[in-house]
Coordinates of N, CA, C and O in Angstrom, one line a residue:
M1 N 13.4 -4.9 25.4 CA 12.2 -4.1 25.0 C 11.9 -4.5 23.5 O 12.8 -4.6 22.7
N2 N 10.7 -4.6 23.2 CA 10.1 -5.1 21.8 C 10.1 -3.8 20.9 O 8.9 -3.4 20.6
T3 N 11.1 -3.1 20.6 CA 10.8 -1.9 19.6 C 10.6 -2.4 18.2 O 11.0 -3.6 17.8
P4 N 10.1 -1.6 17.3 CA 9.7 -1.9 16.1 C 10.8 -2.3 15.2 O 10.9 -3.2 14.2
N5 N 12.1 -1.9 15.4 CA 13.2 -2.0 14.6 C 14.1 -3.2 15.1 O 15.2 -3.4 14.4
N6 N 13.8 -3.8 16.2 CA 14.7 -4.9 16.7 C 14.5 -6.1 15.9 O 13.4 -6.4 15.3
Q7 N 15.5 -6.8 15.9 CA 15.4 -8.1 15.1 C 14.1 -9.2 15.4 O 13.6 -9.7 14.6
R8 N 14.0 -9.3 16.7 CA 12.9 -10.3 17.2 C 11.6 -9.7 16.9 O 10.7 -10.3 16.5
S9 N 11.3 -8.3 17.0 CA 10.2 -7.8 16.7 C 10.0 -7.9 15.2 O 8.7 -8.3 14.7
Q10 N 11.0 -7.6 14.4 CA 10.7 -7.9 12.9 C 10.3 -9.1 12.6 O 9.5 -9.7 11.6
Q11 N 10.9 -10.2 13.2 CA 10.7 -11.6 13.0 C 9.4 -12.0 13.5 O 8.7 -12.8 12.6
T12 N 8.9 -11.5 14.6 CA 7.6 -11.8 15.0 C 6.4 -11.3 13.9 O 5.5 -11.8 13.6
E13 N 6.7 -10.0 13.5 CA 5.9 -9.5 12.4 C 5.9 -10.2 11.3 O 4.7 -10.6 10.5
K14 N 6.9 -10.8 10.7 CA 7.0 -11.7 9.6 C 6.3 -13.1 9.9 O 5.5 -13.4 8.9
E15 N 6.4 -13.6 11.0 CA 5.6 -14.8 11.3 C 4.2 -14.4 11.3 O 3.4 -15.4 10.9
L16 N 3.7 -13.4 11.8 CA 2.4 -13.1 11.9 C 1.8 -12.8 10.3 O 0.8 -13.4 9.9
E17 N 2.6 -12.2 9.4 CA 2.2 -12.1 8.2 C 2.1 -13.3 7.5 O 1.2 -13.6 6.8
E18 N 3.2 -14.2 7.6 CA 3.1 -15.5 6.9 C 2.0 -16.3 7.4 O 1.3 -17.1 6.6
A19 N 1.4 -16.3 8.5 CA 0.4 -17.0 9.2 C -0.8 -16.5 8.7 O -1.8 -17.0 8.2
L20 N -1.0 -15.2 8.3 CA -2.1 -14.4 7.8 C -2.3 -14.9 6.3 O -3.3 -15.2 5.9
I21 N -1.3 -15.0 5.7 CA -1.3 -15.5 4.1 C -1.8 -16.8 4.1 O -2.7 -17.1 3.2
L22 N -1.3 -17.7 5.2 CA -1.7 -19.2 5.0 C -3.2 -19.2 5.4 O -4.0 -19.8 4.7
L23 N -3.6 -18.2 6.3 CA -5.1 -18.2 6.7 C -6.0 -17.9 5.6 O -7.1 -18.3 5.3
L24 N -5.4 -16.8 4.9 CA -6.2 -16.1 3.8 C -6.4 -17.0 2.6 O -7.2 -16.9 1.7
K25 N -5.6 -18.1 2.4 CA -5.8 -19.2 1.4 C -7.0 -20.1 1.8 O -7.5 -20.6 0.9
K26 N -7.5 -20.0 3.0 CA -8.5 -20.8 3.7 C -9.8 -20.1 3.9 O -10.9 -20.7 3.9
K27 N -9.6 -18.9 4.4 CA -10.8 -18.2 4.9 C -10.8 -16.6 4.3 O -9.8 -16.2 3.8
K28 N -12.0 -16.1 4.3 CA -12.0 -14.8 4.0 C -11.6 -13.8 5.2 O -11.5 -14.4 6.4
F29 N -11.0 -12.7 5.0 CA -10.4 -11.8 5.9 C -11.2 -11.7 7.2 O -11.1 -11.7 8.3
E30 N -12.7 -11.4 6.7 CA -13.6 -11.1 7.9 C -13.7 -12.4 8.9 O -14.3 -12.2 10.0
D31 N -13.5 -13.6 8.5 CA -13.7 -14.8 9.2 C -12.4 -15.1 10.0 O -12.4 -16.2 10.8
I32 N -11.3 -14.4 9.9 CA -10.2 -14.6 10.6 C -10.1 -14.0 12.0 O -10.3 -12.6 11.9
S33 N -9.8 -14.4 13.0 CA -9.7 -13.9 14.4 C -8.3 -13.7 14.7 O -7.6 -14.5 14.2
I34 N -8.1 -12.8 15.7 CA -6.8 -12.8 16.2 C -6.3 -14.1 16.8 O -5.2 -14.5 16.7
Q35 N -7.3 -14.8 17.4 CA -6.9 -16.1 18.0 C -6.4 -16.9 16.9 O -5.4 -17.8 17.1
D36 N -7.2 -17.0 16.0 CA -6.6 -18.1 14.9 C -5.4 -17.6 14.2 O -4.5 -18.4 14.0
L37 N -5.1 -16.3 14.1 CA -3.8 -15.8 13.6 C -2.7 -16.2 14.6 O -1.6 -16.6 14.1
C38 N -2.8 -15.9 15.7 CA -1.9 -16.1 17.0 C -1.6 -17.7 17.0 O -0.4 -18.1 17.0
K39 N -2.5 -18.3 16.8 CA -2.3 -20.0 16.9 C -1.6 -20.4 15.6 O -0.6 -21.2 15.8
K40 N -1.8 -19.9 14.6 CA -1.0 -20.4 13.3 C 0.2 -19.7 13.4 O 1.2 -20.7 12.8
A41 N 0.6 -18.6 13.8 CA 1.9 -18.1 14.0 C 2.8 -18.5 15.2 O 3.9 -18.4 15.2
G42 N 2.0 -19.2 16.2 CA 2.7 -19.6 17.3 C 3.2 -18.7 18.3 O 4.1 -18.7 19.0
V43 N 2.3 -17.6 18.3 CA 2.6 -16.5 19.2 C 1.2 -16.4 20.3 O 0.1 -16.8 19.8
N44 N 1.5 -15.5 21.4 CA 0.2 -15.4 22.0 C -0.5 -14.1 21.8 O 0.2 -13.3 21.1
R45 N -1.6 -13.9 22.3 CA -2.4 -12.6 21.8 C -1.6 -11.4 22.4 O -1.6 -10.5 21.8
T46 N -1.0 -11.5 23.6 CA -0.2 -10.4 24.1 C 0.7 -10.0 23.1 O 1.0 -8.7 22.9
T47 N 1.6 -10.8 22.6 CA 2.5 -10.6 21.6 C 2.0 -9.8 20.3 O 2.4 -9.1 19.9
F48 N 0.8 -10.3 20.0 CA 0.1 -9.8 18.7 C -0.1 -8.1 19.2 O 0.2 -7.3 18.2
Y49 N -0.8 -8.0 20.2 CA -1.2 -6.7 20.5 C 0.0 -5.7 21.0 O -0.2 -4.6 21.2
A50 N 1.1 -6.3 21.2 CA 2.3 -5.4 21.5 C 2.7 -4.9 19.9 O 3.5 -3.9 20.0
H51 N 2.3 -5.4 19.0 CA 2.6 -5.1 17.6 C 1.4 -4.2 16.9 O 1.7 -3.4 16.2
F52 N 0.2 -4.6 17.2 CA -0.9 -4.2 16.4 C -2.1 -3.9 17.4 O -2.3 -4.9 18.2
D53 N -2.8 -3.1 17.0 CA -4.2 -3.0 17.7 C -5.4 -3.9 17.4 O -6.1 -4.4 18.1
N54 N -5.1 -4.3 16.1 CA -6.2 -5.2 15.3 C -5.7 -5.6 14.1 O -4.8 -5.4 13.6
L55 N -6.5 -6.6 13.5 CA -6.1 -7.2 12.2 C -6.0 -6.0 11.0 O -5.2 -6.2 10.3
P56 N -7.2 -5.3 10.9 CA -7.0 -4.2 9.8 C -5.8 -3.4 10.0 O -5.2 -3.2 8.9
E57 N -5.3 -2.9 11.1 CA -4.2 -2.3 11.3 C -2.8 -3.1 11.0 O -2.1 -2.6 10.3
M58 N -3.0 -4.3 11.3 CA -1.8 -5.4 10.6 C -1.6 -5.3 9.2 O -0.6 -4.9 8.6
I59 N -2.6 -5.4 8.6 CA -2.7 -5.2 7.2 C -2.3 -4.0 6.6 O -1.6 -3.9 5.7
S60 N -2.8 -2.9 7.2 CA -2.6 -1.8 6.7 C -1.0 -1.4 6.9 O -0.4 -0.8 6.0
A61 N -0.6 -1.8 7.9 CA 0.9 -1.7 8.2 C 1.7 -2.4 7.1 O 2.8 -1.9 6.6
I62 N 1.3 -3.5 6.8 CA 1.9 -4.5 5.8 C 1.8 -3.7 4.4 O 2.9 -3.6 3.6
Q63 N 0.7 -3.2 4.0 CA 0.4 -2.6 2.9 C 1.2 -1.2 2.6 O 1.7 -0.9 1.6
Q64 N 1.2 -0.7 3.7 CA 1.8 0.8 3.8 C 3.3 0.6 3.6 O 4.0 1.5 2.9
N65 N 3.9 -0.4 4.1 CA 5.3 -0.7 3.8 C 5.5 -1.1 2.5 O 6.5 -0.7 1.9
R66 N 4.7 -1.7 2.0 CA 5.0 -2.3 0.5 C 4.7 -1.3 -0.6 O 5.3 -1.3 -1.8
F67 N 3.7 -0.4 -0.2 CA 3.5 0.6 -1.2 C 4.1 2.1 -1.0 O 3.8 3.0 -1.6
K68 N 5.0 2.1 0.1 CA 5.6 3.3 0.4 C 6.3 4.0 -0.7 O 6.5 5.3 -0.9
D69 N 6.8 3.2 -1.7 CA 7.7 3.6 -2.9 C 6.9 4.1 -4.0 O 7.4 4.7 -4.9
T70 N 5.5 3.7 -4.0 CA 4.7 4.2 -5.2 C 4.3 5.7 -5.3 O 4.1 6.0 -6.3
V71 N 4.2 6.4 -4.1 CA 3.8 7.7 -4.3 C 4.9 8.5 -5.0 O 4.4 9.4 -5.9
D72 N 6.0 8.4 -5.1 CA 7.1 8.9 -5.8 C 6.8 8.7 -7.4 O 7.3 9.5 -8.3
F73 N 6.0 7.7 -7.7 CA 5.9 7.3 -9.1 C 4.8 8.3 -9.5 O 4.9 8.7 -10.8
Y74 N 3.9 8.9 -8.9 CA 3.1 9.9 -9.3 C 3.2 11.3 -8.9 O 2.5 12.3 -9.3
I75 N 4.0 11.4 -7.8 CA 4.4 12.8 -7.7 C 6.2 12.7 -7.6 O 6.7 12.1 -6.8
N76 N 6.7 13.3 -8.5 CA 8.1 13.4 -8.6 C 8.6 14.2 -7.3 O 8.4 15.5 -7.0
P77 N 9.4 13.4 -6.5 CA 9.9 14.1 -5.2 C 10.8 15.4 -5.3 O 10.9 16.0 -4.5
K78 N 11.5 15.4 -6.5 CA 12.4 16.5 -6.9 C 11.5 17.8 -7.2 O 11.8 18.8 -6.9
T79 N 10.5 17.7 -8.1 CA 9.8 18.9 -8.5 C 8.4 19.2 -7.8 O 7.9 20.3 -8.0
G80 N 7.9 18.0 -7.3 CA 6.7 18.0 -6.6 C 5.5 18.2 -7.7 O 4.3 18.3 -7.2
R81 N 5.8 17.7 -8.9 CA 4.8 17.7 -9.9 C 4.3 16.4 -10.0 O 4.9 15.3 -10.1
F82 N 3.0 16.2 -10.5 CA 2.3 15.0 -10.8 C 2.7 14.5 -12.1 O 3.2 15.3 -13.1
H83 N 2.6 13.3 -12.3 CA 3.0 12.6 -13.6 C 4.5 12.7 -14.2 O 4.5 12.8 -15.3
E84 N 5.3 13.1 -13.4 CA 6.6 13.0 -13.9 C 7.6 12.2 -13.1 O 8.5 12.7 -12.4
P85 N 7.3 10.8 -13.2 CA 8.2 10.0 -12.4 C 9.6 9.9 -12.9 O 9.9 10.1 -14.2
D86 N 10.6 9.8 -12.3 CA 12.1 9.9 -12.8 C 12.4 8.3 -12.7 O 11.4 7.6 -12.5
K87 N 13.6 8.0 -13.3 CA 13.9 6.6 -13.4 C 14.0 5.8 -12.2 O 13.4 4.8 -12.1
E88 N 14.4 6.5 -11.2 CA 14.5 5.8 -9.7 C 12.9 5.6 -9.3 O 12.8 4.6 -8.8
A89 N 12.0 6.6 -9.3 CA 10.8 6.3 -9.0 C 10.0 5.0 -9.8 O 9.3 4.4 -9.3
H90 N 10.4 5.1 -11.0 CA 9.8 4.1 -12.0 C 10.2 2.9 -11.4 O 9.6 1.9 -11.3
D91 N 11.6 2.7 -11.2 CA 12.0 1.3 -10.6 C 11.6 0.9 -9.4 O 11.2 -0.4 -9.2
K92 N 11.4 2.0 -8.5 CA 10.9 1.5 -7.2 C 9.5 0.9 -7.3 O 9.0 0.0 -6.5
C93 N 8.6 1.5 -8.2 CA 7.3 1.3 -8.4 C 7.3 -0.1 -9.0 O 6.5 -1.1 -8.6
V94 N 8.2 -0.6 -9.9 CA 8.3 -1.7 -10.6 C 8.7 -2.8 -9.4 O 7.9 -4.0 -9.4
E95 N 9.5 -2.6 -8.6 CA 10.1 -3.5 -7.5 C 8.9 -3.7 -6.6 O 8.6 -4.8 -6.0
T96 N 8.1 -2.7 -6.2 CA 6.9 -2.7 -5.3 C 5.9 -3.7 -5.9 O 5.4 -4.5 -5.2
L97 N 5.5 -3.6 -7.2 CA 4.6 -4.3 -7.9 C 5.1 -5.9 -8.0 O 4.2 -6.6 -7.9
K98 N 6.5 -6.1 -8.0 CA 6.9 -7.4 -7.9 C 6.6 -8.1 -6.6 O 6.4 -9.2 -6.5
K99 N 6.8 -7.2 -5.7 CA 6.5 -7.8 -4.1 C 5.0 -8.0 -4.1 O 4.7 -9.0 -3.4
V100 N 4.3 -7.2 -4.7 CA 2.8 -7.4 -4.5 C 2.4 -8.7 -5.3 O 1.8 -9.4 -4.5
A101 N 3.0 -8.9 -6.4 CA 2.5 -10.1 -7.1 C 3.0 -11.3 -6.4 O 2.5 -12.3 -6.3
A102 N 4.2 -11.2 -5.8 CA 4.9 -12.4 -5.1 C 4.0 -12.6 -3.8 O 4.0 -13.8 -3.3
N103 N 3.2 -11.7 -3.3 CA 2.5 -11.9 -2.1 C 1.0 -11.7 -2.4 O 0.2 -11.0 -1.7
R104 N 0.5 -12.4 -3.4 CA -0.8 -12.0 -4.2 C -1.8 -12.1 -3.2 O -3.0 -11.3 -3.1
D105 N -1.9 -13.1 -2.3 CA -3.0 -13.4 -1.5 C -3.3 -12.3 -0.5 O -4.3 -11.7 -0.4
I106 N -2.3 -11.8 0.4 CA -2.4 -10.8 1.1 C -2.6 -9.4 0.4 O -3.6 -8.5 1.1
S107 N -2.0 -9.3 -0.7 CA -2.2 -8.1 -1.5 C -3.7 -7.8 -2.1 O -4.5 -7.0 -1.9
L108 N -4.2 -9.1 -2.4 CA -5.6 -9.3 -2.9 C -6.7 -9.0 -1.7 O -7.6 -8.3 -1.9
A109 N -6.3 -9.6 -0.7 CA -7.2 -9.3 0.6 C -7.3 -7.7 0.9 O -8.3 -7.3 1.2
F110 N -6.2 -7.1 0.8 CA -6.1 -5.7 1.1 C -7.1 -5.0 0.1 O -7.9 -4.2 0.5
F111 N -6.8 -5.3 -1.2 CA -7.7 -4.5 -2.2 C -9.1 -4.8 -2.3 O -9.9 -4.0 -2.7
T112 N -9.7 -6.2 -1.7 CA -10.9 -6.4 -1.7 C -11.7 -6.3 -0.5 O -12.9 -6.7 -0.5
T113 N -11.0 -5.9 0.4 CA -11.7 -5.9 1.9 C -11.9 -4.4 2.2 O -11.2 -3.7 2.5
P114 N -13.4 -4.1 2.1 CA -13.7 -2.7 2.2 C -13.0 -2.0 3.7 O -12.6 -1.0 3.4
C115 N -13.0 -2.7 4.6 CA -12.4 -1.9 5.9 C -11.0 -1.6 5.9 O -10.5 -0.8 6.2
L116 N -10.2 -2.5 5.0 CA -8.9 -2.4 4.8 C -8.6 -1.2 3.8 O -7.7 -0.3 3.7
Y117 N -9.5 -1.2 2.9 CA -9.5 0.0 1.9 C -9.5 1.2 2.5 O -8.9 2.3 2.1
E118 N -10.5 1.3 3.5 CA -10.9 2.6 4.0 C -9.7 3.1 4.8 O -9.4 4.2 4.9
L119 N -8.9 2.2 5.4 CA -7.7 2.7 6.2 C -6.6 3.3 5.2 O -6.0 4.0 5.4
Y120 N -6.5 2.6 3.9 CA -5.7 3.2 3.0 C -6.2 4.5 2.5 O -5.3 5.4 2.5
A121 N -7.4 4.7 2.5 CA -7.8 6.2 2.1 C -7.5 7.0 3.3 O -7.0 8.2 2.8
G122 N -7.3 6.6 4.4 CA -6.8 7.5 5.5 C -5.4 7.8 5.3 O -4.9 8.9 5.7
H123 N -4.6 6.9 4.8 CA -3.2 7.1 4.6 C -3.0 8.1 3.5 O -2.1 9.0 3.6
V124 N -3.9 8.1 2.6 CA -3.9 9.1 1.4 C -4.0 10.5 2.1 O -3.3 11.7 1.8
Q125 N -5.0 10.7 2.9 CA -5.4 12.0 3.8 C -4.0 12.4 4.5 O -3.6 13.5 4.5
N126 N -3.4 11.4 5.1 CA -2.2 11.7 5.9 C -1.1 12.1 5.1 O -0.3 13.0 5.4
Y127 N -1.0 11.3 4.0 CA 0.1 11.8 3.0 C -0.1 13.3 2.7 O 0.7 14.2 2.5
W128 N -1.4 13.6 2.2 CA -1.7 15.0 1.8 C -1.3 16.0 3.0 O -0.8 17.0 2.6
N129 N -1.6 15.7 4.2 CA -1.5 16.5 5.4 C 0.1 16.8 5.5 O 0.4 17.9 6.0
N130 N 0.9 15.7 5.2 CA 2.4 16.0 5.4 C 3.0 16.6 4.2 O 4.2 16.7 4.4
I131 N 2.5 16.7 3.1 CA 3.2 17.3 2.0 C 3.6 18.7 2.3 O 2.8 19.4 2.9
S132 N 4.7 19.1 1.9 CA 5.1 20.4 2.3 C 4.4 21.5 1.6 O 3.9 21.1 0.3
E133 N 4.2 22.6 2.1 CA 3.5 23.7 1.4 C 4.2 24.3 0.1 O 3.5 24.3 -0.9
D134 N 5.6 24.1 0.1 CA 6.4 24.4 -1.3 C 5.8 23.5 -2.6 O 5.6 24.0 -3.4
I135 N 5.7 22.2 -2.1 CA 5.3 21.2 -3.1 C 3.9 21.5 -3.4 O 3.6 21.6 -4.6
R136 N 3.0 21.8 -2.5 CA 1.7 22.0 -2.9 C 1.5 23.1 -3.7 O 0.5 23.2 -4.6
K137 N 2.2 24.2 -3.6 CA 2.2 25.4 -4.4 C 2.8 25.2 -5.9 O 2.2 25.8 -6.7
K138 N 3.6 24.3 -5.9 CA 4.1 23.9 -7.3 C 3.0 23.3 -8.2 O 3.1 23.4 -9.4
W139 N 2.0 22.9 -7.4 CA 0.9 22.1 -8.3 C 0.0 23.0 -9.2 O -0.4 22.6 -10.2
K140 N -0.1 24.4 -8.8 CA -0.8 25.4 -9.4 C -2.1 24.9 -9.6 O -2.8 25.1 -10.7
Y141 N -2.9 24.2 -8.6 CA -4.2 24.0 -8.7 C -5.1 25.2 -8.1 O -4.4 26.0 -7.5
K142 N -6.4 25.4 -8.6 CA -7.1 26.4 -7.9 C -7.2 26.6 -6.6 O -7.3 27.5 -5.9
S143 N -7.1 25.3 -5.8 CA -7.1 25.3 -4.5 C -6.6 24.0 -4.1 O -6.4 23.1 -4.6
D144 N -6.3 24.0 -2.7 CA -5.8 22.8 -2.1 C -6.8 21.6 -2.3 O -6.5 20.5 -2.4
T145 N -7.9 22.0 -2.2 CA -9.2 20.9 -2.4 C -9.1 20.3 -3.7 O -9.2 19.1 -3.8
N146 N -8.9 21.0 -4.8 CA -8.8 20.5 -6.3 C -7.6 19.6 -6.3 O -7.6 18.6 -6.8
A147 N -6.5 20.0 -5.5 CA -5.3 19.0 -5.6 C -5.4 17.6 -4.8 O -5.1 16.7 -5.2
L148 N -6.2 17.8 -3.7 CA -6.4 16.8 -2.8 C -7.2 15.7 -3.6 O -7.0 14.6 -3.7
Y149 N -8.3 16.3 -4.3 CA -9.2 15.4 -5.1 C -8.4 14.6 -6.3 O -8.6 13.6 -6.5
H150 N -7.5 15.4 -6.8 CA -6.7 15.0 -7.9 C -5.8 13.6 -7.2 O -5.7 12.5 -7.9
L151 N -5.2 14.0 -6.2 CA -4.5 13.0 -5.5 C -5.2 11.6 -5.1 O -4.8 10.5 -5.3
I152 N -6.5 11.7 -4.7 CA -7.4 10.8 -4.4 C -7.7 9.9 -5.6 O -7.7 8.8 -5.6
A153 N -7.9 10.8 -6.8 CA -8.4 10.1 -8.0 C -7.2 9.2 -8.5 O -7.2 8.1 -9.0
M154 N -5.8 9.7 -8.5 CA -4.7 9.0 -8.9 C -4.5 7.7 -8.1 O -4.3 6.6 -8.4
H155 N -4.8 7.9 -6.6 CA -4.8 6.7 -5.6 C -5.8 5.6 -6.3 O -5.6 4.3 -6.3
A156 N -7.0 6.1 -6.5 CA -8.0 5.2 -7.0 C -7.7 4.5 -8.1 O -8.0 3.3 -8.3
C157 N -7.1 5.2 -9.2 CA -6.7 4.7 -10.5 C -5.6 3.7 -10.3 O -5.8 2.5 -10.7
F158 N -4.7 3.9 -9.4 CA -3.6 3.0 -9.2 C -4.2 1.7 -8.5 O -3.8 0.6 -9.1
N159 N -5.0 2.0 -7.6 CA -5.6 0.9 -6.9 C -6.4 -0.2 -7.7 O -6.4 -1.4 -7.7
A160 N -7.3 0.4 -8.6 CA -8.2 -0.2 -9.4 C -7.2 -1.1 -10.5 O -7.6 -2.4 -10.7
I161 N -6.2 -0.5 -11.0 CA -5.4 -1.3 -11.9 C -4.8 -2.4 -11.2 O -4.6 -3.5 -11.8
V162 N -4.2 -2.1 -10.1 CA -3.3 -3.1 -9.3 C -4.4 -4.2 -8.8 O -4.1 -5.4 -8.9
Q163 N -5.5 -3.8 -8.4 CA -6.6 -5.0 -8.1 C -7.0 -5.8 -9.2 O -7.1 -7.0 -9.2
H164 N -7.2 -5.2 -10.3 CA -7.7 -6.1 -11.5 C -6.5 -7.0 -11.9 O -6.6 -8.1 -12.2
W165 N -5.3 -6.3 -11.9 CA -4.3 -7.3 -12.1 C -4.0 -8.3 -11.2 O -3.6 -9.6 -11.6
L166 N -4.1 -8.2 -9.9 CA -4.1 -9.3 -8.8 C -5.2 -10.5 -9.1 O -5.0 -11.5 -9.0
E167 N -6.5 -9.7 -9.6 CA -7.6 -10.8 -9.5 C -7.6 -11.5 -10.8 O -8.1 -12.7 -10.9
T168 N -6.8 -11.2 -11.8 CA -6.5 -11.8 -13.1 C -5.3 -12.7 -13.1 O -5.0 -13.2 -14.2
G169 N -4.7 -12.8 -12.0 CA -3.5 -13.7 -11.7 C -2.2 -13.0 -12.1 O -1.3 -13.7 -12.4
C170 N -2.0 -11.8 -12.3 CA -0.7 -11.1 -12.5 C -0.2 -11.4 -13.8 O 1.0 -11.9 -14.0
K171 N -1.0 -11.5 -14.9 CA -0.6 -12.1 -16.3 C 0.5 -11.1 -16.8 O 1.3 -11.6 -17.5
E172 N 0.3 -9.9 -16.8 CA 1.2 -8.9 -17.3 C 2.5 -8.8 -16.2 O 2.2 -9.0 -14.9
S173 N 3.5 -8.4 -16.8 CA 4.7 -8.2 -15.9 C 4.6 -6.8 -15.0 O 3.7 -6.0 -15.4
A174 N 5.4 -6.8 -13.9 CA 5.2 -5.6 -13.3 C 5.7 -4.4 -14.2 O 5.0 -3.2 -13.9
E175 N 6.5 -4.5 -14.9 CA 6.9 -3.3 -15.9 C 5.8 -2.9 -16.8 O 5.6 -1.8 -17.0
E176 N 5.0 -3.8 -17.3 CA 3.8 -3.6 -18.0 C 2.8 -2.9 -17.2 O 2.2 -2.0 -17.9
I177 N 2.6 -3.2 -16.1 CA 1.6 -2.6 -15.2 C 2.0 -1.1 -14.9 O 1.3 -0.3 -14.9
V178 N 3.2 -0.9 -14.6 CA 3.8 0.3 -14.4 C 3.6 1.3 -15.7 O 3.3 2.4 -15.4
E179 N 3.9 0.7 -16.8 CA 3.7 1.5 -18.0 C 2.2 1.8 -18.2 O 1.9 3.0 -18.6
I180 N 1.3 0.9 -17.9 CA -0.2 1.1 -18.1 C -0.7 2.2 -17.1 O -1.3 3.1 -17.4
I181 N -0.1 2.2 -15.8 CA -0.4 3.2 -14.9 C 0.2 4.5 -15.3 O -0.6 5.5 -15.3
G182 N 1.4 4.5 -15.7 CA 2.0 5.8 -16.4 C 1.2 6.4 -17.4 O 1.1 7.5 -17.5
D183 N 0.7 5.6 -18.4 CA -0.1 6.0 -19.6 C -1.5 6.6 -18.9 O -2.0 7.7 -19.3
E184 N -2.0 6.0 -17.9 CA -3.3 6.5 -17.4 C -3.1 8.0 -16.7 O -3.8 8.9 -16.7
F185 N -1.8 8.1 -15.9 CA -1.6 9.3 -15.2 C -1.3 10.4 -16.2 O -1.5 11.7 -15.9
S186 N -0.7 10.0 -17.2 CA -0.2 11.2 -18.3 C -1.4 11.3 -19.4 O -1.1 12.1 -20.2
M187 N -2.3 10.4 -19.2 CA -3.6 10.6 -20.2 C -3.3 10.3 -21.8 O -3.6 10.9 -22.6
K188 N -2.2 9.4 -21.9 CA -1.9 9.1 -23.2 C -2.8 8.3 -23.9 O -3.6 7.5 -23.4

């Protein structure tokens, strides 16, 4: 069985990701077909569809995996408060941005392709829906709506900074970018 955690499944997804990165060096995301991707990866379309429904879902899964540790950077998992990252969350964010820089082609495609960015916005809403009521109460906003808009603004800020960093060739270190993001979140 081809379960998400078995070694062969992970290897296939890695091959698909590597093929996509190679294709993104030659074509815009919108011009890449599943057939192109499968041919480049050396897999058949059925194999692709066993893992993903479409290309935007594939990139969304890749990016969600890469950015899963950044949420703790702006919401402290211990206190539930915004703008209080602990050392562990800071270090995870730095490591995430190092991976983003190392995979600049696919990361830049994600940040500059509107349909992919819309998928990410959906992840923000899902994250919000899954935050515990206790943590949401600790935020002390006038309403859940106010807190949700704050979370959306923080994601937009993070994304804008990382996109600019990618577009300008990642000249600053991941540590410098985390510091810049932290300054923006804390309004320094």
